[in-house]
Short mmCIF file of C-alpha atoms and ligand atoms in Angstrom, two decimals:
data_model
loop_
_atom_site.label_atom_id
_atom_site.label_comp_id
_atom_site.label_asym_id
_atom_site.label_seq_id
_atom_site.Cartn_x
_atom_site.Cartn_y
_atom_site.Cartn_z
CA MET A 1 111.66 242.17 -26.95
CA SER A 2 112.26 246.31 -27.14
CA HIS A 3 112.12 248.03 -30.81
CA SER A 4 116.02 248.49 -30.87
CA ASP A 5 116.53 244.43 -30.15
CA VAL A 6 114.08 244.46 -33.09
CA LEU A 7 116.75 246.02 -34.96
CA LYS A 8 119.69 244.75 -34.07
CA ALA A 9 118.60 241.57 -34.25
CA ALA A 10 118.38 242.81 -38.35
CA GLY A 11 122.12 243.44 -38.54
CA PHE A 12 121.01 247.27 -38.18
CA ALA A 13 124.14 249.71 -36.72
CA ASP A 14 123.70 252.44 -34.89
CA ALA A 15 124.71 254.80 -38.34
CA GLU A 16 122.03 253.41 -39.93
CA LEU A 17 119.17 254.65 -37.43
CA THR A 18 120.55 258.05 -36.62
CA GLY A 19 121.23 261.61 -37.89
CA GLY A 20 118.72 261.22 -41.23
CA SER A 21 116.36 263.02 -42.41
CA LEU A 22 113.50 260.73 -42.59
CA ALA A 23 111.69 260.17 -39.22
CA VAL A 24 110.29 256.41 -38.64
CA ARG A 25 107.69 256.10 -36.30
CA SER A 26 106.71 252.21 -34.79
CA PRO A 27 103.38 252.83 -35.01
CA ILE A 28 102.85 249.93 -31.77
CA ASP A 29 103.34 253.37 -29.67
CA GLY A 30 104.16 255.58 -31.82
CA ALA A 31 107.64 256.64 -31.02
CA ILE A 32 110.77 257.48 -33.55
CA VAL A 33 113.28 254.34 -33.46
CA ALA A 34 115.08 255.49 -36.33
CA HIS A 35 116.20 258.76 -38.19
CA VAL A 36 117.36 257.46 -42.10
CA ALA A 37 119.07 258.57 -44.64
CA GLU A 38 116.35 259.57 -47.90
CA THR A 39 117.97 259.39 -51.47
CA PRO A 40 118.97 262.78 -52.46
CA ALA A 41 117.12 263.65 -56.36
CA SER A 42 120.32 264.15 -57.64
CA ASP A 43 121.65 260.57 -57.23
CA MET A 44 118.25 258.75 -58.84
CA PRO A 45 119.89 259.84 -62.45
CA GLY A 46 123.30 257.09 -61.53
CA VAL A 47 120.77 255.01 -60.02
CA ILE A 48 118.49 254.14 -62.94
CA ALA A 49 121.67 254.34 -65.47
CA LYS A 50 122.92 251.85 -63.08
CA ALA A 51 120.14 249.83 -63.49
CA GLN A 52 120.23 250.44 -66.99
CA GLU A 53 123.76 248.84 -66.75
CA ALA A 54 122.81 246.06 -65.21
CA PHE A 55 120.47 244.80 -67.65
CA LYS A 56 122.70 244.65 -70.67
CA ALA A 57 124.79 241.65 -68.48
CA TRP A 58 121.31 240.37 -66.84
CA ARG A 59 119.46 240.19 -69.73
CA SER A 60 122.09 237.30 -70.93
CA VAL A 61 122.47 235.64 -68.19
CA PRO A 62 120.38 232.27 -68.62
CA ALA A 63 117.04 231.99 -67.28
CA PRO A 64 117.57 229.40 -64.69
CA ARG A 65 120.66 230.77 -63.55
CA ARG A 66 118.86 234.13 -62.74
CA GLY A 67 116.18 231.63 -60.94
CA GLU A 68 119.26 230.51 -58.70
CA LEU A 69 119.68 234.17 -57.80
CA VAL A 70 116.15 233.92 -56.52
CA ARG A 71 116.21 230.48 -55.25
CA LEU A 72 119.19 231.69 -52.82
CA LEU A 73 116.50 234.60 -51.27
CA GLY A 74 114.28 232.47 -50.73
CA GLU A 75 117.23 229.92 -48.39
CA GLU A 76 117.65 233.69 -46.88
CA LEU A 77 114.25 234.28 -46.38
CA ARG A 78 114.06 231.29 -44.59
CA ALA A 79 116.54 231.88 -41.94
CA ALA A 80 115.57 235.55 -41.10
CA LYS A 81 112.16 235.27 -40.86
CA ASP A 82 111.92 236.13 -37.57
CA GLU A 83 114.02 239.10 -37.66
CA LEU A 84 112.51 240.37 -40.89
CA GLY A 85 109.11 239.38 -38.82
CA ALA A 86 109.62 241.03 -36.61
CA VAL A 87 110.55 244.52 -38.12
CA VAL A 88 107.16 244.21 -40.20
CA THR A 89 105.13 244.50 -36.84
CA LEU A 90 108.31 246.89 -35.28
CA GLU A 91 106.87 249.05 -38.30
CA ALA A 92 103.30 248.14 -39.87
CA GLY A 93 102.02 247.49 -36.34
CA LYS A 94 101.28 243.75 -37.68
CA ILE A 95 100.86 240.99 -35.08
CA ILE A 96 103.45 238.43 -35.71
CA SER A 97 101.94 235.88 -36.87
CA GLU A 98 100.82 238.08 -39.50
CA GLY A 99 104.31 239.97 -39.58
CA LEU A 100 105.76 235.98 -40.12
CA GLY A 101 103.05 235.51 -42.79
CA GLU A 102 103.86 238.36 -44.96
CA VAL A 103 107.95 236.64 -45.13
CA GLN A 104 106.20 233.13 -45.45
CA GLU A 105 104.55 234.72 -48.86
CA MET A 106 107.76 235.92 -49.96
CA ILE A 107 109.32 233.11 -49.48
CA ASP A 108 106.51 231.16 -51.47
CA ILE A 109 107.17 233.63 -54.54
CA CYS A 110 110.64 233.04 -55.00
CA ASP A 111 110.18 229.13 -54.86
CA PHE A 112 107.06 230.08 -57.94
CA ALA A 113 109.63 231.63 -59.49
CA VAL A 114 112.58 229.17 -59.79
CA GLY A 115 110.12 227.36 -60.98
CA GLN A 116 108.49 229.69 -64.02
CA SER A 117 112.80 230.46 -64.36
CA ARG A 118 112.34 227.10 -66.94
CA GLN A 119 109.22 227.93 -68.12
CA LEU A 120 109.69 230.94 -69.77
CA TYR A 121 107.08 229.53 -72.76
CA GLY A 122 107.09 230.83 -75.75
CA LEU A 123 104.20 229.25 -79.10
CA THR A 124 105.19 227.47 -81.85
CA ILE A 125 102.33 229.15 -84.24
CA ALA A 126 101.38 227.47 -87.06
CA SER A 127 102.56 229.80 -90.13
CA GLU A 128 100.12 230.21 -93.64
CA ARG A 129 102.99 230.31 -95.73
CA PRO A 130 104.50 226.91 -97.09
CA GLY A 131 108.49 226.49 -95.88
CA HIS A 132 107.85 228.84 -93.03
CA ARG A 133 107.87 229.09 -89.11
CA MET A 134 106.37 231.12 -86.78
CA MET A 135 107.12 231.30 -82.93
CA GLU A 136 106.58 233.80 -79.96
CA THR A 137 109.46 234.30 -77.69
CA TRP A 138 109.17 236.68 -74.62
CA HIS A 139 112.74 238.70 -73.93
CA PRO A 140 113.68 240.89 -70.78
CA MET A 141 112.13 244.43 -70.61
CA GLY A 142 114.19 246.58 -68.64
CA PRO A 143 114.53 247.84 -64.78
CA CYS A 144 111.46 247.23 -62.95
CA GLY A 145 110.38 250.26 -60.87
CA VAL A 146 108.45 249.02 -58.03
CA ILE A 147 107.17 251.74 -55.16
CA THR A 148 105.41 250.14 -52.98
CA ALA A 149 102.71 250.64 -49.85
CA PHE A 150 103.02 250.74 -45.95
CA ASN A 151 100.61 247.68 -45.71
CA PHE A 152 102.48 245.31 -47.04
CA PRO A 153 105.72 246.47 -46.55
CA VAL A 154 107.82 243.54 -47.97
CA ALA A 155 105.74 240.52 -49.70
CA VAL A 156 104.26 243.40 -52.66
CA TRP A 157 108.40 244.04 -53.41
CA SER A 158 108.98 240.20 -53.62
CA TRP A 159 106.31 239.54 -55.65
CA ASN A 160 107.69 242.25 -58.30
CA SER A 161 111.01 241.62 -57.34
CA ALA A 162 111.38 237.07 -58.19
CA LEU A 163 109.60 237.63 -61.09
CA ALA A 164 111.53 240.93 -62.40
CA LEU A 165 114.50 239.14 -61.87
CA VAL A 166 114.10 235.67 -63.20
CA CYS A 167 112.91 237.45 -66.69
CA GLY A 168 115.47 239.71 -66.45
CA ASP A 169 115.08 242.77 -65.77
CA PRO A 170 116.34 244.95 -63.04
CA VAL A 171 114.75 245.95 -59.79
CA ILE A 172 114.51 249.85 -57.84
CA TRP A 173 112.49 250.16 -55.03
CA LYS A 174 110.84 253.05 -53.26
CA PRO A 175 108.89 251.71 -50.96
CA SER A 176 106.41 253.78 -48.15
CA GLU A 177 108.08 256.45 -46.64
CA LYS A 178 106.29 254.87 -43.53
CA THR A 179 108.15 252.00 -43.99
CA PRO A 180 112.24 252.03 -44.68
CA LEU A 181 113.81 249.97 -42.22
CA THR A 182 111.56 246.85 -43.78
CA ALA A 183 112.52 247.97 -46.58
CA LEU A 184 116.70 248.48 -45.46
CA THR A 185 115.95 244.82 -44.17
CA CYS A 186 114.86 242.92 -47.18
CA MET A 187 118.28 244.76 -48.70
CA LYS A 188 120.49 243.32 -46.05
CA ILE A 189 119.26 239.38 -47.01
CA MET A 190 119.28 240.01 -51.01
CA ALA A 191 123.17 241.23 -49.97
CA ARG A 192 123.65 238.07 -48.89
CA ALA A 193 121.87 236.27 -51.89
CA LEU A 194 124.01 237.83 -54.10
CA GLU A 195 127.31 236.89 -52.30
CA ARG A 196 126.43 233.86 -53.23
CA PHE A 197 125.24 233.83 -55.86
CA GLY A 198 128.80 235.15 -57.27
CA ASP A 199 128.70 237.38 -60.24
CA ALA A 200 125.42 239.39 -60.72
CA PRO A 201 125.75 242.64 -61.86
CA GLU A 202 126.33 245.74 -59.71
CA GLY A 203 122.90 247.83 -59.55
CA LEU A 204 120.63 244.98 -60.20
CA VAL A 205 118.54 245.35 -57.04
CA GLN A 206 118.65 248.98 -55.72
CA LEU A 207 116.71 250.40 -53.08
CA VAL A 208 115.46 254.18 -52.86
CA ILE A 209 114.31 255.73 -50.16
CA GLY A 210 111.67 258.87 -49.71
CA GLY A 211 108.53 260.51 -50.65
CA PRO A 212 106.19 260.55 -53.83
CA GLU A 213 109.00 263.08 -55.56
CA ILE A 214 111.54 260.12 -55.58
CA GLY A 215 108.87 257.58 -57.14
CA GLU A 216 108.11 260.82 -60.03
CA VAL A 217 111.16 259.92 -61.13
CA LEU A 218 110.89 256.32 -61.19
CA VAL A 219 107.68 256.83 -62.51
CA ASN A 220 108.66 259.77 -65.06
CA SER A 221 111.99 258.15 -66.94
CA SER A 222 111.76 256.38 -70.10
CA ASP A 223 114.98 254.08 -69.00
CA VAL A 224 112.27 252.79 -66.38
CA PRO A 225 109.93 250.53 -68.64
CA ILE A 226 108.09 249.21 -65.99
CA VAL A 227 106.59 250.86 -63.01
CA SER A 228 104.75 248.36 -60.55
CA ALA A 229 103.14 250.92 -58.73
CA THR A 230 100.88 249.57 -55.55
CA GLY A 231 98.53 252.26 -53.61
CA SER A 232 96.07 254.69 -52.92
CA THR A 233 94.17 254.76 -56.45
CA ARG A 234 94.97 258.70 -55.70
CA MET A 235 98.17 257.93 -55.96
CA GLY A 236 97.62 255.44 -59.39
CA GLY A 237 95.19 258.25 -60.74
CA ILE A 238 98.27 260.21 -60.97
CA VAL A 239 101.00 257.44 -61.97
CA GLY A 240 99.62 255.59 -63.92
CA PRO A 241 99.08 257.96 -67.13
CA LYS A 242 102.16 259.35 -66.56
CA VAL A 243 103.68 255.92 -67.43
CA SER A 244 101.52 255.50 -69.99
CA ALA A 245 102.12 259.24 -71.51
CA ARG A 246 105.99 258.30 -71.76
CA TRP A 247 105.06 254.93 -73.55
CA GLY A 248 106.38 252.62 -70.46
CA ARG A 249 104.11 250.12 -69.10
CA PRO A 250 102.06 250.11 -65.72
CA ILE A 251 101.34 247.49 -63.17
CA LEU A 252 98.87 249.53 -60.66
CA GLU A 253 97.88 247.70 -57.76
CA LEU A 254 95.74 249.96 -56.19
CA GLY A 255 92.53 250.60 -53.54
CA GLY A 256 89.77 247.79 -53.42
CA ASN A 257 86.39 247.69 -51.66
CA ASN A 258 85.89 243.78 -51.10
CA ALA A 259 82.56 242.15 -50.47
CA MET A 260 80.92 239.31 -49.52
CA ILE A 261 77.45 238.22 -50.17
CA VAL A 262 75.78 236.01 -47.46
CA ALA A 263 72.98 233.96 -48.73
CA PRO A 264 70.12 231.86 -46.75
CA SER A 265 72.09 229.04 -47.33
CA ALA A 266 74.92 229.68 -46.54
CA ASP A 267 77.07 227.68 -43.22
CA LEU A 268 77.39 230.42 -40.43
CA ASP A 269 79.32 229.91 -37.92
CA MET A 270 81.93 229.37 -41.12
CA ALA A 271 80.93 232.73 -42.55
CA ILE A 272 81.25 234.47 -39.25
CA ARG A 273 84.96 233.49 -38.41
CA ALA A 274 85.93 234.34 -42.41
CA ILE A 275 84.11 237.99 -41.50
CA VAL A 276 86.09 238.57 -38.94
CA PHE A 277 89.42 237.38 -40.33
CA SER A 278 88.95 239.49 -43.16
CA ALA A 279 86.63 242.48 -41.45
CA VAL A 280 89.58 242.88 -38.58
CA GLY A 281 92.60 241.08 -39.70
CA THR A 282 95.55 243.88 -39.73
CA ALA A 283 92.80 246.53 -38.89
CA GLY A 284 91.55 246.25 -41.60
CA GLN A 285 93.95 247.65 -43.51
CA ARG A 286 94.78 245.10 -46.27
CA CYS A 287 93.78 246.04 -49.60
CA THR A 288 91.43 242.42 -50.01
CA SER A 289 89.83 243.76 -46.23
CA LEU A 290 86.31 243.39 -46.11
CA ARG A 291 84.08 246.50 -45.98
CA ARG A 292 80.79 245.50 -47.44
CA LEU A 293 78.68 243.05 -46.44
CA ILE A 294 75.53 241.68 -48.64
CA VAL A 295 73.04 239.77 -46.21
CA HIS A 296 70.41 238.45 -47.26
CA HIS A 297 67.03 240.26 -45.44
CA SER A 298 66.36 236.88 -43.88
CA ILE A 299 69.09 236.21 -42.01
CA LYS A 300 70.49 239.49 -41.20
CA ASP A 301 69.64 240.31 -38.12
CA ASP A 302 70.93 237.49 -36.69
CA LEU A 303 74.06 237.90 -38.28
CA VAL A 304 75.20 241.42 -37.37
CA ALA A 305 73.96 240.06 -33.62
CA LYS A 306 76.09 236.79 -34.28
CA LEU A 307 78.97 238.98 -35.53
CA ALA A 308 78.34 242.42 -33.31
CA ALA A 309 79.05 239.57 -29.86
CA ALA A 310 82.46 238.42 -31.97
CA TYR A 311 83.73 241.44 -32.04
CA ALA A 312 83.12 241.79 -28.44
CA SER A 313 85.56 239.73 -27.28
CA LEU A 314 88.02 240.43 -30.25
CA PRO A 315 91.59 241.46 -28.29
CA ILE A 316 93.17 245.11 -29.25
CA GLY A 317 96.31 245.73 -28.48
CA ASP A 318 100.35 244.90 -28.86
CA PRO A 319 100.93 243.23 -31.38
CA ARG A 320 103.45 241.82 -29.58
CA ASP A 321 101.22 240.08 -27.55
CA SER A 322 100.15 236.31 -29.16
CA GLY A 323 96.87 236.93 -28.00
CA THR A 324 96.64 239.74 -30.00
CA LEU A 325 94.41 239.61 -33.09
CA ILE A 326 93.96 243.53 -33.94
CA GLY A 327 97.01 245.98 -33.59
CA PRO A 328 97.32 249.57 -34.15
CA LEU A 329 96.42 251.76 -37.56
CA ILE A 330 99.31 253.16 -38.84
CA ASP A 331 98.79 256.22 -37.28
CA GLN A 332 96.81 258.61 -36.00
CA ALA A 333 95.49 260.41 -39.51
CA SER A 334 94.15 256.72 -40.36
CA ALA A 335 92.34 256.46 -36.92
CA ASP A 336 90.89 260.76 -37.44
CA ARG A 337 89.90 259.29 -40.49
CA MET A 338 87.93 256.47 -39.91
CA ALA A 339 85.96 258.29 -37.04
CA ALA A 340 85.24 261.59 -39.68
CA MET A 341 83.59 258.50 -42.09
CA LEU A 342 81.56 257.24 -38.96
CA GLU A 343 80.37 260.44 -38.58
CA GLN A 344 79.31 260.57 -42.27
CA ALA A 345 77.64 257.04 -42.74
CA LYS A 346 75.73 258.24 -39.55
CA GLY A 347 74.88 260.76 -41.70
CA GLU A 348 73.30 258.46 -44.07
CA GLY A 349 71.33 256.85 -41.98
CA GLY A 350 74.39 254.20 -40.65
CA THR A 351 73.73 252.29 -37.40
CA VAL A 352 77.21 252.25 -35.97
CA HIS A 353 78.08 249.66 -33.83
CA GLY A 354 81.95 249.54 -32.20
CA GLY A 355 84.40 252.44 -33.20
CA GLY A 356 85.77 254.53 -31.62
CA ALA A 357 89.83 254.52 -29.54
CA ALA A 358 90.57 251.50 -28.06
CA SER A 359 93.20 251.50 -25.12
CA GLY A 360 96.49 250.64 -26.53
CA VAL A 361 100.16 251.59 -26.23
CA GLY A 362 102.02 254.53 -25.62
CA GLU A 363 101.14 257.05 -28.45
CA GLY A 364 99.70 254.01 -31.15
CA ALA A 365 96.17 254.54 -32.26
CA TYR A 366 94.04 251.61 -31.40
CA VAL A 367 91.02 251.16 -32.27
CA HIS A 368 88.13 249.05 -31.91
CA PRO A 369 86.28 247.61 -35.39
CA ALA A 370 82.79 249.16 -36.46
CA ILE A 371 79.93 247.57 -37.76
CA VAL A 372 77.49 249.79 -39.79
CA GLU A 373 74.26 248.82 -41.05
CA MET A 374 73.45 251.07 -43.99
CA PRO A 375 70.49 251.33 -45.69
CA GLY A 376 72.09 251.97 -48.93
CA GLN A 377 75.28 251.68 -50.89
CA THR A 378 76.16 255.39 -50.03
CA ASP A 379 79.17 257.51 -51.17
CA THR A 380 80.46 256.59 -47.96
CA VAL A 381 80.41 252.86 -48.73
CA LYS A 382 81.67 253.36 -51.74
CA THR A 383 84.83 254.56 -50.57
CA GLU A 384 87.64 252.49 -49.61
CA THR A 385 88.25 254.12 -45.82
CA PHE A 386 91.57 251.93 -45.20
CA ALA A 387 90.50 251.08 -41.19
CA PRO A 388 88.33 248.16 -39.99
CA ILE A 389 84.51 249.53 -40.85
CA LEU A 390 82.25 246.56 -42.36
CA TYR A 391 79.06 248.11 -43.96
CA VAL A 392 76.26 245.77 -43.75
CA MET A 393 73.36 246.13 -46.52
CA GLY A 394 70.34 243.92 -46.90
CA TYR A 395 69.44 242.05 -50.22
CA ASP A 396 66.22 239.91 -51.18
CA THR A 397 67.49 238.50 -55.04
CA LEU A 398 70.72 237.38 -55.82
CA ASP A 399 70.77 239.88 -59.16
CA GLU A 400 69.90 242.24 -56.31
CA ALA A 401 73.33 241.28 -54.57
CA ILE A 402 75.37 241.02 -57.37
CA ALA A 403 74.52 244.45 -59.17
CA LEU A 404 75.20 246.15 -55.26
CA GLN A 405 78.60 244.49 -55.03
CA ASN A 406 79.44 245.36 -58.42
CA GLY A 407 78.08 248.65 -57.83
CA VAL A 408 81.69 250.51 -56.41
CA PRO A 409 84.09 251.88 -58.46
CA GLN A 410 86.66 249.12 -56.91
CA GLY A 411 87.08 245.97 -58.47
CA LEU A 412 89.93 243.89 -56.27
CA SER A 413 87.93 241.10 -54.56
CA SER A 414 84.75 238.93 -54.01
CA CYS A 415 83.30 236.41 -52.45
CA ILE A 416 79.64 234.74 -51.71
CA PHE A 417 79.01 232.24 -48.80
CA THR A 418 76.23 229.95 -50.20
CA LEU A 419 75.66 226.09 -50.65
CA ASN A 420 73.24 226.67 -53.49
CA MET A 421 75.42 225.68 -56.67
CA ARG A 422 73.43 227.58 -58.76
CA GLU A 423 74.35 230.95 -56.59
CA ALA A 424 77.76 230.13 -56.64
CA GLU A 425 78.23 229.51 -60.15
CA THR A 426 76.71 232.64 -60.91
CA PHE A 427 78.67 234.51 -59.01
CA LEU A 428 81.47 233.60 -60.97
CA SER A 429 80.25 233.48 -64.08
CA ALA A 430 79.99 236.36 -66.89
CA GLY A 431 77.04 238.09 -65.19
CA GLY A 432 78.30 237.74 -61.85
CA SER A 433 81.04 239.70 -59.92
CA ASP A 434 83.46 241.72 -61.85
CA CYS A 435 85.83 241.58 -59.35
CA GLY A 436 89.82 240.40 -60.62
CA ILE A 437 89.47 238.12 -57.04
CA ALA A 438 85.92 236.17 -56.45
CA ASN A 439 85.67 233.47 -54.53
CA VAL A 440 83.14 230.85 -52.56
CA ASN A 441 82.93 230.19 -49.53
CA ILE A 442 85.97 231.85 -48.30
CA GLY A 443 86.61 235.41 -47.41
CA PRO A 444 88.43 237.63 -49.82
CA SER A 445 91.23 238.51 -48.06
CA GLY A 446 94.74 235.51 -47.70
CA ALA A 447 95.21 234.61 -51.10
CA GLU A 448 97.62 232.33 -52.09
CA ILE A 449 100.55 233.14 -54.38
CA GLY A 450 99.42 230.88 -56.72
CA GLY A 451 96.98 232.69 -58.42
CA ALA A 452 97.23 236.58 -60.72
CA PHE A 453 96.61 238.48 -58.28
CA GLY A 454 95.09 242.51 -59.18
CA GLY A 455 91.81 243.78 -59.76
CA GLU A 456 89.69 245.93 -62.28
CA LYS A 457 88.31 249.22 -62.70
CA GLU A 458 89.85 251.83 -59.95
CA THR A 459 92.24 248.93 -58.77
CA GLY A 460 94.19 249.22 -61.76
CA GLY A 461 93.76 246.50 -63.63
CA GLY A 462 97.60 245.32 -63.03
CA ARG A 463 98.09 241.19 -62.43
CA GLU A 464 100.81 240.27 -60.21
CA SER A 465 102.66 237.02 -58.13
CA GLY A 466 101.10 233.82 -59.93
CA SER A 467 99.68 232.14 -63.61
CA ASP A 468 101.16 233.81 -66.14
CA ALA A 469 101.70 237.63 -64.57
CA TRP A 470 105.44 236.89 -65.47
CA LYS A 471 104.53 238.38 -68.55
CA GLY A 472 104.11 241.20 -66.96
CA TYR A 473 107.84 241.93 -66.90
CA MET A 474 109.36 240.55 -70.34
CA ARG A 475 108.33 241.91 -73.91
CA ARG A 476 106.51 239.49 -76.47
CA GLN A 477 108.21 238.67 -80.11
CA THR A 478 106.60 237.44 -83.01
CA ASN A 479 109.28 235.53 -85.18
CA THR A 480 108.55 234.28 -88.79
CA ILE A 481 111.09 232.13 -90.18
CA ASN A 482 111.75 231.04 -94.08
CA TYR A 483 113.46 228.14 -94.93
CA SER A 484 112.25 228.28 -98.37
CA ALA A 485 113.79 229.75 -101.68
CA GLU A 486 110.52 231.47 -102.45
CA LEU A 487 109.68 234.83 -100.96
CA PRO A 488 106.07 233.94 -100.14
CA LEU A 489 103.87 237.31 -98.67
CA ALA A 490 100.99 237.24 -96.15
CA GLN A 491 97.85 237.35 -97.51
CA GLY A 492 98.97 235.96 -100.88
CA VAL A 493 100.10 239.60 -101.79
CA LYS A 494 101.24 239.54 -105.42
CA PHE A 495 104.67 242.19 -105.20
CA ASP A 496 106.90 240.98 -108.63
CA ILE A 497 110.00 243.35 -108.88
P1 NAD B 1 99.84 255.58 -51.01
O1 NAD B 1 98.71 255.52 -52.72
O2 NAD B 1 99.46 256.93 -49.74
O3 NAD B 1 101.61 254.99 -51.04
C1 NAD B 1 101.32 253.85 -52.00
C2 NAD B 1 103.12 254.43 -52.28
O4 NAD B 1 103.11 255.29 -53.59
C3 NAD B 1 104.08 254.73 -51.58
O5 NAD B 1 105.42 254.46 -51.61
C4 NAD B 1 103.94 256.49 -52.15
O6 NAD B 1 105.58 256.98 -51.62
C5 NAD B 1 104.06 256.60 -53.77
N1 NAD B 1 103.57 257.77 -54.38
C6 NAD B 1 102.55 258.23 -53.63
N2 NAD B 1 101.76 259.47 -54.49
C7 NAD B 1 102.87 259.14 -55.26
C8 NAD B 1 103.98 259.57 -56.93
N3 NAD B 1 102.52 260.89 -56.94
N4 NAD B 1 104.36 259.38 -57.71
C9 NAD B 1 105.30 258.30 -57.17
N5 NAD B 1 105.00 257.33 -56.10
C10 NAD B 1 104.17 257.63 -55.05
O7 NAD B 1 99.13 253.92 -50.30
P2 NAD B 1 99.37 253.53 -48.72
O8 NAD B 1 98.66 254.44 -47.71
O9 NAD B 1 100.98 253.45 -48.59
O10 NAD B 1 98.86 252.45 -48.64
C11 NAD B 1 97.90 251.97 -48.70
C12 NAD B 1 96.64 251.82 -49.97
O11 NAD B 1 97.44 250.70 -51.01
C13 NAD B 1 95.35 251.52 -50.11
O12 NAD B 1 94.86 251.75 -51.19
C14 NAD B 1 94.88 249.97 -51.13
O13 NAD B 1 94.00 249.31 -50.84
C15 NAD B 1 96.16 250.21 -50.96
N6 NAD B 1 96.97 248.83 -51.57
C16 NAD B 1 96.02 248.15 -52.53
C17 NAD B 1 97.72 246.84 -52.69
C18 NAD B 1 96.96 245.94 -54.49
O14 NAD B 1 97.38 244.89 -54.68
N7 NAD B 1 95.65 246.47 -54.85
C19 NAD B 1 98.20 246.32 -52.13
C20 NAD B 1 98.54 246.72 -50.81
C21 NAD B 1 97.73 248.39 -50.37
#
């Protein structure tokens, strides 16, 4: 399908795609596919005020009824899966199955959140005073600003929105300026769910389009109590302190530098499949992409040779072709950064296999993925480069391997391949991986919706998606009720008047 056919199928009228100030390029061929309208900064106070108004109504709607809106969103996403997946491919360059997979992730979080809408459980707490009852209640928090990155242009919005909506919070979404079309498509789908729902307040789900300066308005507004920001550590380093300084709640999902330890007992065939998927899938542009391989010296040369052979036959090219496994990088600047980091790694004693430009479509930035054998964990290895570079290092003892795994500033995802139970359990123990995600015999990427997603250190500490991540979108209230005729004070304090 041509780019314009994809956009037509997603419901775009020509007028929406022309005349705006933001040029949108498809990474598939580098072509400009639209000029969309940006949100003027002068509109932002009105947007935030509308969300505040919507909050006053939405917070009192029973949570299971709020869940009904998310259920309808899930239904509309199922119906529009192919069309939205194709826009993800067009605008983010993902291969077809990854574009569809991203929409499936949206459907999964909707299902999860619908169930959650009947489970916003508080606690009953034993009071130390006679005739008293204590409890803990969860209340809606207020408008939630959602700032997202280009590489998961739709799933991250849904992780946040599905939970925020059932928790009683309106959402204002600022997508990456590189992916406004996927965001506009989501709004069309959301509009259908809202129409079927019937009586949602106006301004419950809003989209603002623009660069960092539009995001900054959300970051700086005390009428936006939650700001969930996904992107680079550089961005989080600006956003996090600003939200905290005005006593807002930041949820930060930032860069990763994810490692796999491959132990001598590992099932190497399985490890190789996991390595290739997680290192080159999405052209190395996942926050959970595998970037560091820490391999026992006894199997390192064998593993590198097998990996280099597997890399040599990977189909690189047009992500719309069903046989392609590696599509383009988001833009040429990204390919240039990859080339520069490979040069830097060479300067630090690295041996580079692969890398360099690959043939693709038009002006798209297609690259060969690279494997780089490194003499140690240098500054280059400690830096997240958002491209398919896999650094390989050797180790002798598990302690050494865990120290290497933990010896970077980021703390998102990690894994070990081993058939040795002691090694696996040590890796998952308090003295093991320091990441938010730690897996055994599974690669670091491709998380399921049911677990809490996020990481430590420079990854920002935020958690989204499953488990009890919903608590990040609500405020906790402790209640004490006295049903006696006395007024005893806690800790036995006497204060008779
Ligand atoms: P980016 O930091 O350039 O941009 C992300 C978003 O932040 C964009 O919407 C951008 O406009 C906005 N932004 C930038 N500066 C801002 C500011 N000062 N105030 C408000 N908003 C601002 O990131 P990117 O290049 O789009 O995405 C790649 C990065 O995202 C990688 O580092 C990747 O690891 C990370 N990422 C992390 C996760 C996670 O869950 N941990 C998920 C996806 C991507």
